[in-house]
Amino acid sequence: MSKPVTSDEWQVTSKKAEVAADSDVPTHHSSLVTHHSLHRVVEKPDLLLTTEHSLCPGCGEPVALRIILELLQDLGLRERTICVAGIGCYTAFPMIMDVDVMQALHGRAPSVATGVKRVRPDAFVFTMQGDGDMISEGLQEVIHSAARGEKFTAIVFNNAVFGETGGHMTAATVLGQHTKTSVGGRDRERHGYPIKISELVAQLDGTAYVARAAVHTPSAIKLTKQYLHDAFRAQLDGKGFSLVEILTMCPTDWFVPPDQGPAFLERQLVPTYPLGVIKAA
Ligand SMILES: Cc1ncc(C[n+]2csc(CCOP(=O)(O)OP(=O)(O)O)c2C)c(N)n1
Ligand code: SF4
Ligand SMILES: [Mg+2]
């Protein structure tokens, strides 16, 4: 099973090419060299103040945060960035981000971001919300912001539960999923169907870019960075509203051990929430 890249992840790479280039080692012997060494392939982004966090082991949200901060750093956006944070487990992140953050009331981040972007059009503005915050508690905020074509980027960490408050069902909980308030599994007759926020928002004329990503495998993490880059680009080019939904692991409220979060995400969430670009800029 693949695991998400973390700050401590190392990649084993073959030394053959380096050894072959070394004049002390005859070229015809280079193919016999089989030793490996460890190379660090990722560094802590400067905008991440510490690699320690208070979230659960195996949580996907710190992985998503790391990608966001790497990208802000790569694009040189730190000085002009304003993040508007919703309420959820990720509300702990402003403490460890070297980026300006405004805290919104539950579900209201898109409206606060609308005000920030209109007052400071040169600022780079993104929201950081969860599925409970955006899709259950603040659905009208994101829909209207998207329809108006507000020029900020909305990021939603979708773990299909209200994580911070103990794991009850959200509007994004998938059919059959066990939560504290759907103990027999989400039932279509009793609880209705999950809302697919990306598809919903993509059909609005004000949206420039929409994609759904995930952080459960290294390749998914790489694609998440690409999608976020394209969404950020859409904002920087003044094209309109952009949204990236990131499926994140919540082993605690999925009732699985931390190392089984990625497999659970692939098995339970991806069939309802297929990954990919939903609307290209
Ligand atoms: C108006 C309001 N209702 C409820 C709450 C309680 N509350 C705080 S965090 C949270 C869960 C947020 O879930 P989500 O946005 O999915 O984030 P997660 O914790 O899963 O990362 C809830 C219900 C609140 N703070 N304010
Ligand atoms: S409850 Fe879920 S979302 Fe919250 S920190 Fe723990 S694993 Fe992450
Ligand atoms: Mg959630």
Coordinates of C-alpha atoms and ligand atoms in Angstrom, one line a residue:
M1 CA 0.0 0.0 0.0
S2 CA 1.4 3.4 -0.9
K3 CA 1.7 6.1 1.8
P4 CA 1.6 9.9 1.4
V5 CA 4.9 11.7 1.2
T6 CA 5.8 13.2 4.6
S7 CA 8.6 15.6 5.6
D8 CA 10.7 12.7 6.7
E9 CA 10.2 10.7 3.5
W10 CA 13.4 9.5 1.8
Q11 CA 13.9 8.0 -1.6
V12 CA 16.2 5.2 -2.3
T13 CA 18.1 5.9 -5.5
S14 CA 20.6 3.9 -7.4
K15 CA 24.2 5.1 -7.3
K16 CA 25.1 3.5 -10.6
A17 CA 25.0 6.6 -12.7
E18 CA 27.1 8.6 -10.2
V19 CA 29.6 5.8 -9.9
A20 CA 29.8 5.4 -13.6
A21 CA 30.7 9.0 -13.9
D22 CA 33.5 8.7 -11.4
S23 CA 36.8 8.3 -13.1
D24 CA 38.1 6.0 -10.4
V25 CA 35.6 3.3 -11.3
P26 CA 36.0 1.6 -14.7
T27 CA 32.9 2.0 -16.8
H28 CA 32.6 -1.7 -17.5
H29 CA 32.4 -2.3 -13.8
S30 CA 29.7 0.2 -13.2
S31 CA 26.9 -2.3 -14.0
L32 CA 28.2 -4.5 -11.2
V33 CA 27.8 -1.7 -8.6
T34 CA 24.6 -2.5 -6.6
H35 CA 24.8 -0.4 -3.4
H36 CA 22.2 2.2 -2.7
S37 CA 22.2 5.3 -0.7
L38 CA 19.5 7.5 0.8
H39 CA 18.8 11.0 -0.6
R40 CA 16.4 13.5 0.9
V41 CA 14.0 14.5 -1.9
V42 CA 11.8 16.9 -0.1
E43 CA 12.6 19.7 2.4
K44 CA 10.3 21.5 4.8
P45 CA 9.0 24.5 3.0
D46 CA 10.1 27.7 4.7
L47 CA 6.4 28.8 5.1
L48 CA 5.8 25.8 7.3
L49 CA 7.1 26.9 10.7
T50 CA 7.5 23.4 12.2
T51 CA 7.0 19.8 11.1
E52 CA 5.1 19.1 14.3
H53 CA 1.3 19.4 14.4
S54 CA -1.5 18.5 16.7
L55 CA -3.6 16.5 14.3
C56 CA -4.0 12.7 14.5
P57 CA -1.5 10.2 13.1
G58 CA -2.4 9.4 9.5
C59 CA -4.5 12.6 9.0
G60 CA -4.4 13.8 5.4
E61 CA -4.8 17.5 6.2
P62 CA -1.2 18.2 7.1
V63 CA -0.1 16.7 3.8
A64 CA -2.5 19.0 1.9
L65 CA -1.2 22.0 3.9
R66 CA 2.4 21.2 3.0
I67 CA 1.6 21.1 -0.7
I68 CA -0.2 24.4 -0.5
L69 CA 2.7 26.1 1.3
E70 CA 5.3 24.6 -1.1
L71 CA 3.3 26.0 -4.0
L72 CA 3.0 29.5 -2.4
Q73 CA 6.7 29.4 -1.8
D74 CA 7.5 28.2 -5.4
L75 CA 5.3 30.9 -6.9
G76 CA 6.7 33.6 -4.7
L77 CA 3.3 34.5 -3.4
R78 CA 3.9 34.7 0.4
E79 CA 4.0 38.5 0.7
R80 CA 0.7 39.0 -1.0
T81 CA -1.2 35.9 0.3
I82 CA -4.2 36.1 2.6
C83 CA -5.7 32.8 3.6
V84 CA -9.3 32.7 5.0
A85 CA -9.7 29.6 7.2
G86 CA -12.9 27.8 8.2
I87 CA -13.5 25.8 11.3
G88 CA -12.4 22.2 11.6
C89 CA -9.2 20.3 12.5
Y90 CA -7.3 22.5 10.0
T91 CA -8.1 25.5 12.1
A92 CA -4.9 24.6 14.0
F93 CA -2.8 25.3 10.9
P94 CA -2.6 29.1 11.1
M95 CA -0.3 28.5 14.2
I96 CA 2.3 26.8 11.9
M97 CA 1.9 28.7 8.7
D98 CA 4.1 31.7 7.9
V99 CA 1.2 33.3 5.9
D100 CA -1.4 35.9 6.9
V101 CA -4.7 34.2 7.9
M102 CA -8.2 35.5 8.7
Q103 CA -10.5 33.2 10.7
A104 CA -14.1 33.0 9.4
L105 CA -17.1 31.7 11.2
H106 CA -18.2 28.2 10.3
G107 CA -19.0 28.0 6.6
R108 CA -18.5 31.7 5.9
A109 CA -15.0 31.7 4.5
P110 CA -16.1 32.3 0.9
S111 CA -18.0 35.5 1.9
V112 CA -15.0 36.7 3.9
A113 CA -12.7 35.9 1.0
T114 CA -15.0 37.8 -1.3
G115 CA -14.6 40.9 0.8
V116 CA -10.8 40.5 1.2
K117 CA -10.3 40.1 -2.6
R118 CA -12.5 43.0 -3.5
V119 CA -10.8 45.3 -1.1
R120 CA -7.3 44.0 -2.0
P121 CA -7.5 42.9 -5.6
D122 CA -3.7 42.5 -5.8
A123 CA -3.7 40.0 -2.9
F124 CA -3.6 36.3 -3.5
V125 CA -6.6 34.9 -1.6
F126 CA -7.5 31.4 -0.9
T127 CA -9.9 29.7 1.5
M128 CA -9.2 26.6 3.6
Q129 CA -12.3 24.7 4.6
G130 CA -13.5 21.2 5.3
D131 CA -16.5 19.3 3.9
G132 CA -18.5 20.0 7.0
D133 CA -17.6 23.7 6.9
M134 CA -18.1 24.2 3.2
I135 CA -20.7 21.7 2.1
S136 CA -22.8 21.2 5.2
E137 CA -22.7 24.5 7.0
G138 CA -21.8 27.0 4.3
L139 CA -23.1 25.6 1.0
Q140 CA -24.8 28.8 0.0
E141 CA -21.6 30.9 0.6
V142 CA -19.5 28.9 -1.8
I143 CA -22.3 28.5 -4.5
H144 CA -22.9 32.3 -4.6
S145 CA -19.2 33.2 -4.6
A146 CA -18.7 30.8 -7.5
A147 CA -21.7 32.1 -9.4
R148 CA -20.5 35.7 -8.9
G149 CA -17.1 34.6 -10.3
E150 CA -15.2 35.9 -7.3
K151 CA -11.5 35.8 -8.1
F152 CA -10.2 33.8 -5.2
T153 CA -9.3 30.1 -4.9
A154 CA -11.4 27.9 -2.6
I155 CA -9.7 24.8 -1.2
V156 CA -11.9 22.1 0.6
F157 CA -10.4 19.2 2.5
N158 CA -13.0 16.5 2.0
N159 CA -12.7 13.7 4.5
A160 CA -16.5 13.0 4.4
V161 CA -17.0 13.6 8.2
F162 CA -17.2 16.4 10.7
G163 CA -13.8 15.4 12.0
E164 CA -13.0 17.9 14.7
T165 CA -16.2 17.4 16.6
G166 CA -16.1 13.6 16.7
G167 CA -17.0 12.2 13.3
H168 CA -20.6 12.7 12.5
M169 CA -22.2 12.6 9.1
T170 CA -21.7 15.6 6.7
A171 CA -23.4 16.3 3.4
A172 CA -20.3 14.7 1.8
T173 CA -20.5 11.4 3.7
V174 CA -20.8 8.6 1.1
L175 CA -23.5 6.1 0.9
G176 CA -22.9 3.2 3.3
Q177 CA -20.3 5.1 5.3
H178 CA -20.4 4.6 9.1
T179 CA -20.3 7.7 11.2
K180 CA -21.3 8.6 14.7
T181 CA -24.7 9.7 13.3
S182 CA -25.1 7.1 10.6
V183 CA -24.1 4.0 12.7
G184 CA -25.6 1.6 10.2
G185 CA -24.0 3.4 7.3
R186 CA -25.4 6.4 5.3
D187 CA -28.7 5.3 3.9
R188 CA -30.2 7.0 0.8
E189 CA -33.7 6.8 2.0
R190 CA -33.0 8.1 5.5
H191 CA -30.1 10.5 4.9
G192 CA -30.2 11.3 1.2
Y193 CA -27.3 11.4 -1.2
P194 CA -23.9 13.0 -0.8
I195 CA -23.4 16.4 -2.4
K196 CA -20.6 16.5 -5.0
I197 CA -19.4 20.0 -4.5
S198 CA -16.9 20.0 -7.4
E199 CA -19.5 19.0 -10.0
L200 CA -22.0 21.4 -8.5
V201 CA -19.7 24.4 -8.7
A202 CA -18.2 23.5 -12.1
Q203 CA -21.6 24.0 -13.8
L204 CA -21.8 27.6 -12.8
D205 CA -20.7 30.2 -15.3
G206 CA -18.5 32.1 -12.8
T207 CA -16.1 29.2 -12.2
A208 CA -12.9 29.2 -14.2
Y209 CA -11.2 26.1 -12.8
V210 CA -12.4 23.1 -10.7
A211 CA -10.5 19.9 -9.9
R212 CA -10.7 17.0 -7.4
A213 CA -7.5 15.7 -5.9
A214 CA -6.3 13.4 -3.1
V215 CA -3.3 12.9 -0.8
H216 CA -3.4 9.1 -0.3
T217 CA -0.5 8.2 -2.7
P218 CA 2.7 9.9 -3.9
S219 CA 1.3 10.2 -7.4
A220 CA -2.0 11.6 -6.1
I221 CA 0.0 14.2 -4.1
K222 CA 1.9 15.2 -7.2
L223 CA -1.3 15.7 -9.1
T224 CA -2.8 17.7 -6.2
K225 CA 0.1 20.1 -6.5
Q226 CA -0.5 20.4 -10.3
Y227 CA -4.2 21.1 -9.8
L228 CA -3.5 23.6 -7.1
H229 CA -1.0 25.3 -9.4
D230 CA -3.5 25.5 -12.2
A231 CA -6.2 26.9 -9.8
F232 CA -3.8 29.5 -8.4
R233 CA -2.8 30.4 -12.0
A234 CA -6.5 31.0 -12.9
Q235 CA -6.7 33.4 -10.0
L236 CA -3.4 35.2 -10.9
D237 CA -4.7 35.5 -14.5
G238 CA -7.9 37.1 -13.2
K239 CA -10.0 34.4 -14.8
G240 CA -12.6 33.9 -12.1
F241 CA -13.5 31.5 -9.2
S242 CA -11.4 28.4 -8.8
L243 CA -11.9 25.4 -6.5
V244 CA -9.8 22.4 -5.6
E245 CA -11.4 19.7 -3.6
I246 CA -8.8 17.5 -1.8
L247 CA -9.8 14.1 -0.5
T248 CA -8.0 13.7 2.8
M249 CA -7.6 10.8 5.2
C250 CA -9.4 10.8 8.6
P251 CA -8.5 7.4 10.1
T252 CA -9.8 8.5 13.5
D253 CA -13.4 9.1 12.3
W254 CA -13.3 6.4 9.7
F255 CA -12.5 4.0 12.6
V256 CA -9.5 2.5 10.9
P257 CA -5.8 2.4 12.0
P258 CA -3.7 5.3 10.6
D259 CA -1.9 3.2 8.0
Q260 CA -5.2 2.0 6.5
G261 CA -6.4 5.5 5.8
P262 CA -5.1 5.7 2.2
A263 CA -6.7 2.3 1.3
F264 CA -10.0 3.4 2.9
L265 CA -9.9 6.6 0.9
E266 CA -9.3 4.8 -2.4
R267 CA -12.0 2.1 -1.7
Q268 CA -14.7 4.2 0.0
L269 CA -14.4 7.7 -1.3
V270 CA -13.0 7.6 -4.8
P271 CA -15.9 5.7 -6.4
T272 CA -18.2 8.6 -5.4
Y273 CA -15.6 11.3 -5.9
P274 CA -13.5 10.5 -9.0
L275 CA -10.3 12.4 -9.2
G276 CA -9.3 14.7 -12.0
V277 CA -9.9 18.1 -13.6
I278 CA -13.6 18.8 -13.8
K279 CA -13.4 22.3 -15.5
A280 CA -10.2 23.5 -17.1
A281 CA -9.3 27.2 -17.2
Ligands
LIG1 C1 -21.9 27.5 13.7 C2 -21.1 26.3 14.2 N1 -21.6 25.1 14.2 C3 -20.9 24.0 14.6 C4 -19.7 24.2 15.1 C5 -18.9 23.1 15.7 N2 -17.9 22.6 14.8 C6 -16.6 23.0 14.9 S1 -15.5 22.2 13.9 C7 -16.8 21.3 13.3 C8 -16.5 20.2 12.3 C9 -15.9 20.7 11.0 O1 -15.8 19.7 10.1 P1 -15.0 19.9 8.7 O2 -15.2 21.3 8.2 O3 -15.4 18.8 7.8 O4 -13.5 19.8 9.1 P2 -12.7 18.5 9.7 O5 -12.7 18.7 11.2 O6 -13.3 17.3 9.2 O7 -11.3 18.7 9.2 C10 -18.0 21.6 13.8 C11 -19.3 21.0 13.5 C12 -19.1 25.5 15.1 N3 -17.9 25.8 15.6 N4 -19.9 26.6 14.7
SF4_2 S1 -10.2 13.8 13.5 FE1 -9.7 13.3 11.4 S2 -9.5 15.2 10.3 FE2 -9.3 15.6 12.5 S3 -7.1 15.5 13.0 FE3 -8.0 13.5 13.4 S4 -7.7 12.3 11.5 FE4 -7.4 14.5 11.0
MG3 MG -14.4 17.0 7.4

